Short mmCIF file of N, CA and C in Angstrom, two decimals:
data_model
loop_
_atom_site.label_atom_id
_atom_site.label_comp_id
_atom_site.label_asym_id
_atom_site.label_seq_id
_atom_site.Cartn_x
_atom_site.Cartn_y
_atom_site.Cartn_z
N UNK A 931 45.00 255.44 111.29
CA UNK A 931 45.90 255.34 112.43
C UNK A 931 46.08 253.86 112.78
N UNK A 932 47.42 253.52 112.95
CA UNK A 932 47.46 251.87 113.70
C UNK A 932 47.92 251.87 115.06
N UNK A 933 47.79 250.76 115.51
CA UNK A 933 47.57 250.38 116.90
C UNK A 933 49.03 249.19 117.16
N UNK A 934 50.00 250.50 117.16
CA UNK A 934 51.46 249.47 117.11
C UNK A 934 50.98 248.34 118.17
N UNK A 935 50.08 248.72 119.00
CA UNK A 935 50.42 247.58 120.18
C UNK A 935 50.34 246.49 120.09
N UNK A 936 49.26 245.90 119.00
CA UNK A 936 49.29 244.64 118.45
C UNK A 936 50.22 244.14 117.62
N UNK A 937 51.14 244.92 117.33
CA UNK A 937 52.56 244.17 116.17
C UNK A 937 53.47 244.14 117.42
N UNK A 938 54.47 243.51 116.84
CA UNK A 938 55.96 243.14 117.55
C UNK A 938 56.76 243.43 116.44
N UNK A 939 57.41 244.78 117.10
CA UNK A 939 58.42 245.64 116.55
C UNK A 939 59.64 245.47 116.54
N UNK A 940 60.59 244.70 115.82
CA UNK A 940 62.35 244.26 116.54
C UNK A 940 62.89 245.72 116.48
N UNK A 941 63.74 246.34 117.09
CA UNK A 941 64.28 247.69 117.25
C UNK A 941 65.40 247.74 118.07
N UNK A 942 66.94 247.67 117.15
CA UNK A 942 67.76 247.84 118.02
C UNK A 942 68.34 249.43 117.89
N UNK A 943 68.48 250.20 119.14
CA UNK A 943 68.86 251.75 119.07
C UNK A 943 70.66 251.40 119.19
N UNK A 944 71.33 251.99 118.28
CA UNK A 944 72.53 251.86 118.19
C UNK A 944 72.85 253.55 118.74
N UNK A 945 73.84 253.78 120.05
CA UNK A 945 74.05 254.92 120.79
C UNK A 945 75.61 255.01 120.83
N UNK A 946 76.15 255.63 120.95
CA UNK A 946 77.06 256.45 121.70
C UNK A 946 77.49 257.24 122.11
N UNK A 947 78.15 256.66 123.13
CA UNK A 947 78.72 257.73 124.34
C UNK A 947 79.58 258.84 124.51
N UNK A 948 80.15 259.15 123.29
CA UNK A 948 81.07 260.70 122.83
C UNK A 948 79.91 261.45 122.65
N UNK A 949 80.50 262.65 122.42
CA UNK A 949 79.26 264.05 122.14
C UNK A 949 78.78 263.57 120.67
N UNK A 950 77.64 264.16 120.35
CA UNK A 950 76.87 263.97 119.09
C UNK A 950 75.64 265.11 119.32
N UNK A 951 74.95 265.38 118.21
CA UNK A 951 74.30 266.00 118.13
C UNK A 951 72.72 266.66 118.56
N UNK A 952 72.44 265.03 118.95
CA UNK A 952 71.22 264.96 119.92
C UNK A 952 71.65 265.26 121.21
N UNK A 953 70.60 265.62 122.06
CA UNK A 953 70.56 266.48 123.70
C UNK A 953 70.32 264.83 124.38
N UNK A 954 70.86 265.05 125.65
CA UNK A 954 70.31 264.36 126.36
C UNK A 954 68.98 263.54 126.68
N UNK A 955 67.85 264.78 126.59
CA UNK A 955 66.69 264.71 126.56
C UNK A 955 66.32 264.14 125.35
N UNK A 956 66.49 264.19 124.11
CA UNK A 956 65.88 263.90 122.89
C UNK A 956 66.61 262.56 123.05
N UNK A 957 67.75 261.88 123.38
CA UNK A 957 68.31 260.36 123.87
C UNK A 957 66.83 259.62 124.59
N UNK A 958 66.79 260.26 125.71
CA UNK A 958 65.74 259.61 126.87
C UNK A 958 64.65 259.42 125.94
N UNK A 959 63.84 260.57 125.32
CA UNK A 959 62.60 260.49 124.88
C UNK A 959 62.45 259.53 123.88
N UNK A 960 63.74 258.97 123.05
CA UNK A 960 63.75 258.05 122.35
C UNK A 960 63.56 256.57 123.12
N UNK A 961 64.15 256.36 124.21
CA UNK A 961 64.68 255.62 124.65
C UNK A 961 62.98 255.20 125.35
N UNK A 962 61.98 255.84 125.57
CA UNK A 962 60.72 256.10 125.82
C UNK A 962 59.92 256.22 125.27
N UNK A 963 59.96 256.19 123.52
CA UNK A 963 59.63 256.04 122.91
C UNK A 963 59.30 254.29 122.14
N UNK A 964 60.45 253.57 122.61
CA UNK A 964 61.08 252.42 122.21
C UNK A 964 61.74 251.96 123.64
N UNK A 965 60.39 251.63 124.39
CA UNK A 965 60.74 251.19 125.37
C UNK A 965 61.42 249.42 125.41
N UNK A 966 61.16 248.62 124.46
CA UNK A 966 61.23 247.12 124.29
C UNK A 966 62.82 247.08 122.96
N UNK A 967 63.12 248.70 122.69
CA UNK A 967 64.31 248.26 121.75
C UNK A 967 65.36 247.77 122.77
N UNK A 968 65.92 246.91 121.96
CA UNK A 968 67.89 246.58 122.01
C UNK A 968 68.63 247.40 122.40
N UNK A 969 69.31 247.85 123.01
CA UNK A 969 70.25 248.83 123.15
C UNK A 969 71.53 248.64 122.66
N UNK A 970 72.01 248.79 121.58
CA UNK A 970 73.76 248.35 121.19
C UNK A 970 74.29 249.82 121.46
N UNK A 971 75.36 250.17 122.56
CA UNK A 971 76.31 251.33 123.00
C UNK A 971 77.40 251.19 121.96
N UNK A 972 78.45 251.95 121.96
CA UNK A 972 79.72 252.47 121.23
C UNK A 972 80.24 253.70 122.29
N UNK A 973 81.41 253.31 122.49
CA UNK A 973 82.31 253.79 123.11
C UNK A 973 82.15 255.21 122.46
N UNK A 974 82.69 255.34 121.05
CA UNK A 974 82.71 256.56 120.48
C UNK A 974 82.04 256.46 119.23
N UNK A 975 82.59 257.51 117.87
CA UNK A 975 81.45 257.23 116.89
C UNK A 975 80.74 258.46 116.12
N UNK A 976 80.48 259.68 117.37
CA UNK A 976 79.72 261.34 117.16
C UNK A 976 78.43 260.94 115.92
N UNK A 977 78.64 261.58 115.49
CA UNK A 977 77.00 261.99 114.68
C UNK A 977 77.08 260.98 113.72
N UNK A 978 78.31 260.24 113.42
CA UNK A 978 78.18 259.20 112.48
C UNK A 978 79.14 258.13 112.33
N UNK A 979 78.57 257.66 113.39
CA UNK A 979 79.61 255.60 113.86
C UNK A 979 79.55 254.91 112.93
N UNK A 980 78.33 254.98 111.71
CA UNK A 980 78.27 254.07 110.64
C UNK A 980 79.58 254.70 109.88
N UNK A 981 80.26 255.42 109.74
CA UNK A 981 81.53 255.87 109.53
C UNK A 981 82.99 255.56 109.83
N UNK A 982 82.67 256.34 111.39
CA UNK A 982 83.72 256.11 112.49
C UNK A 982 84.16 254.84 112.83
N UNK A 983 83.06 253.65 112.97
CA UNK A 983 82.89 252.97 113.58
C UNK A 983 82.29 251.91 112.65
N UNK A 984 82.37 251.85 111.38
CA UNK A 984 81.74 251.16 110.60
C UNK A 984 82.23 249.69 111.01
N UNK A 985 82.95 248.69 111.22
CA UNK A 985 83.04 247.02 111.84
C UNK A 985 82.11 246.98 113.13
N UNK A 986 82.17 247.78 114.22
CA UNK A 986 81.02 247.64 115.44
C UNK A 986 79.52 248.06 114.94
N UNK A 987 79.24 248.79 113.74
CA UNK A 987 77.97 249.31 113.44
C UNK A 987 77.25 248.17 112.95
N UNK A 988 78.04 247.27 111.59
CA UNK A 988 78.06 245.99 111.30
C UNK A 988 77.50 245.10 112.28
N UNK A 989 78.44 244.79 113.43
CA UNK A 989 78.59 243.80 113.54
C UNK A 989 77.07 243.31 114.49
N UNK A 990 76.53 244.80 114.89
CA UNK A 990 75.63 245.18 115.96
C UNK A 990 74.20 244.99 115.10
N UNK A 991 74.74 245.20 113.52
CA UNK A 991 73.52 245.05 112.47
C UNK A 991 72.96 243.52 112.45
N UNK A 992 74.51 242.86 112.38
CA UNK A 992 74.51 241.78 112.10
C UNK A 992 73.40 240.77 112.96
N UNK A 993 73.67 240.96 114.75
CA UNK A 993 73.11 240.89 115.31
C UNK A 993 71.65 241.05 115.29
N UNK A 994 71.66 242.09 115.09
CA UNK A 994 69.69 242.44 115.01
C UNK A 994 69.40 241.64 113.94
N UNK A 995 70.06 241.67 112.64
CA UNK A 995 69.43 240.87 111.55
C UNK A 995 69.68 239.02 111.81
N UNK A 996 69.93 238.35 112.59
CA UNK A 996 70.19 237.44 112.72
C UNK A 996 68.84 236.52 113.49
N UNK A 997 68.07 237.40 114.10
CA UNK A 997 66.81 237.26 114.56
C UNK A 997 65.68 236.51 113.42
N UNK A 998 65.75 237.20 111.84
CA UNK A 998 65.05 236.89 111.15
C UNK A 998 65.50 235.79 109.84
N UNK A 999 66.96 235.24 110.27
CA UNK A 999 67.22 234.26 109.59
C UNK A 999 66.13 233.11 109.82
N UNK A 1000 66.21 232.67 108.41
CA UNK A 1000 65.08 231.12 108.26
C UNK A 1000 63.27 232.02 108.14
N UNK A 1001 63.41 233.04 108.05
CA UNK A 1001 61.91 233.46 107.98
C UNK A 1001 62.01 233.93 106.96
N UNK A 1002 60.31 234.32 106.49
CA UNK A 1002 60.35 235.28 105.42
C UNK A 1002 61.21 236.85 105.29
N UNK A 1003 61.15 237.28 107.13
CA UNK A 1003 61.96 238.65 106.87
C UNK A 1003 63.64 238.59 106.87
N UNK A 1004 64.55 237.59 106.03
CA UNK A 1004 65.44 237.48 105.96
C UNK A 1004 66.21 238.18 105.23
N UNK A 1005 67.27 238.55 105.75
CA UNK A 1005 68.03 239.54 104.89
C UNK A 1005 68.81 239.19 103.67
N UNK A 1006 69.13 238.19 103.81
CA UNK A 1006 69.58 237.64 102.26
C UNK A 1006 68.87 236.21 102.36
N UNK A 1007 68.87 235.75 101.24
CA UNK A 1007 68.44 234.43 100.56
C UNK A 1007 69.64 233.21 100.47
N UNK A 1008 68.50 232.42 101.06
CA UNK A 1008 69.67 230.65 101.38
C UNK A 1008 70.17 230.46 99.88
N UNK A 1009 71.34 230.01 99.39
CA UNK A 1009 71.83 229.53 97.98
C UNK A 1009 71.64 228.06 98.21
N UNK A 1010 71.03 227.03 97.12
CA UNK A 1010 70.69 225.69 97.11
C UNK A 1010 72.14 225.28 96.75
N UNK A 1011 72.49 224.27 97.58
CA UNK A 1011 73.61 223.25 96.98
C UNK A 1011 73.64 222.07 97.11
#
């Protein structure tokens, strides 16, 4: 068993606000679960914005991954010139 409490977890919850498939409740309990995530909203999107919504899903990725530029957890690799 580990002891998340000693790591630092980056976690952004990407949501939206049209109907989708999760309840209300299963939203919150996440949201309580991942009390220290990011919150990125979407207007619309349903059960699959990486779809619907694929340029705001991006761009919200982009964001979270921009945290770990210049470190080892970088998402792509610097090109030498």
């Amino acid at each position: 068993m580990y002891n998340l409490k000693r790591y630092v977890i980056y976690i952004t919850i990407i949501d939206v606000f049209d109907e989708y498939a999760l309840s209300n409740a299963v939203r919150e309990e996440i949201y309580k679960c991942y009390p220290n995530a990011k919150l990125a909203h979407l207007k619309s999107g349903g059960n699959f914005p990486y779809l619907s919504r694929s340029a705001e899903v991006n761009l919200h990725l982009q964001i979270h991954l921009r945290q770990f530029e210049d470190t080892e957890y970088a998402a792509s690799e610097k090109t030498k010139t």
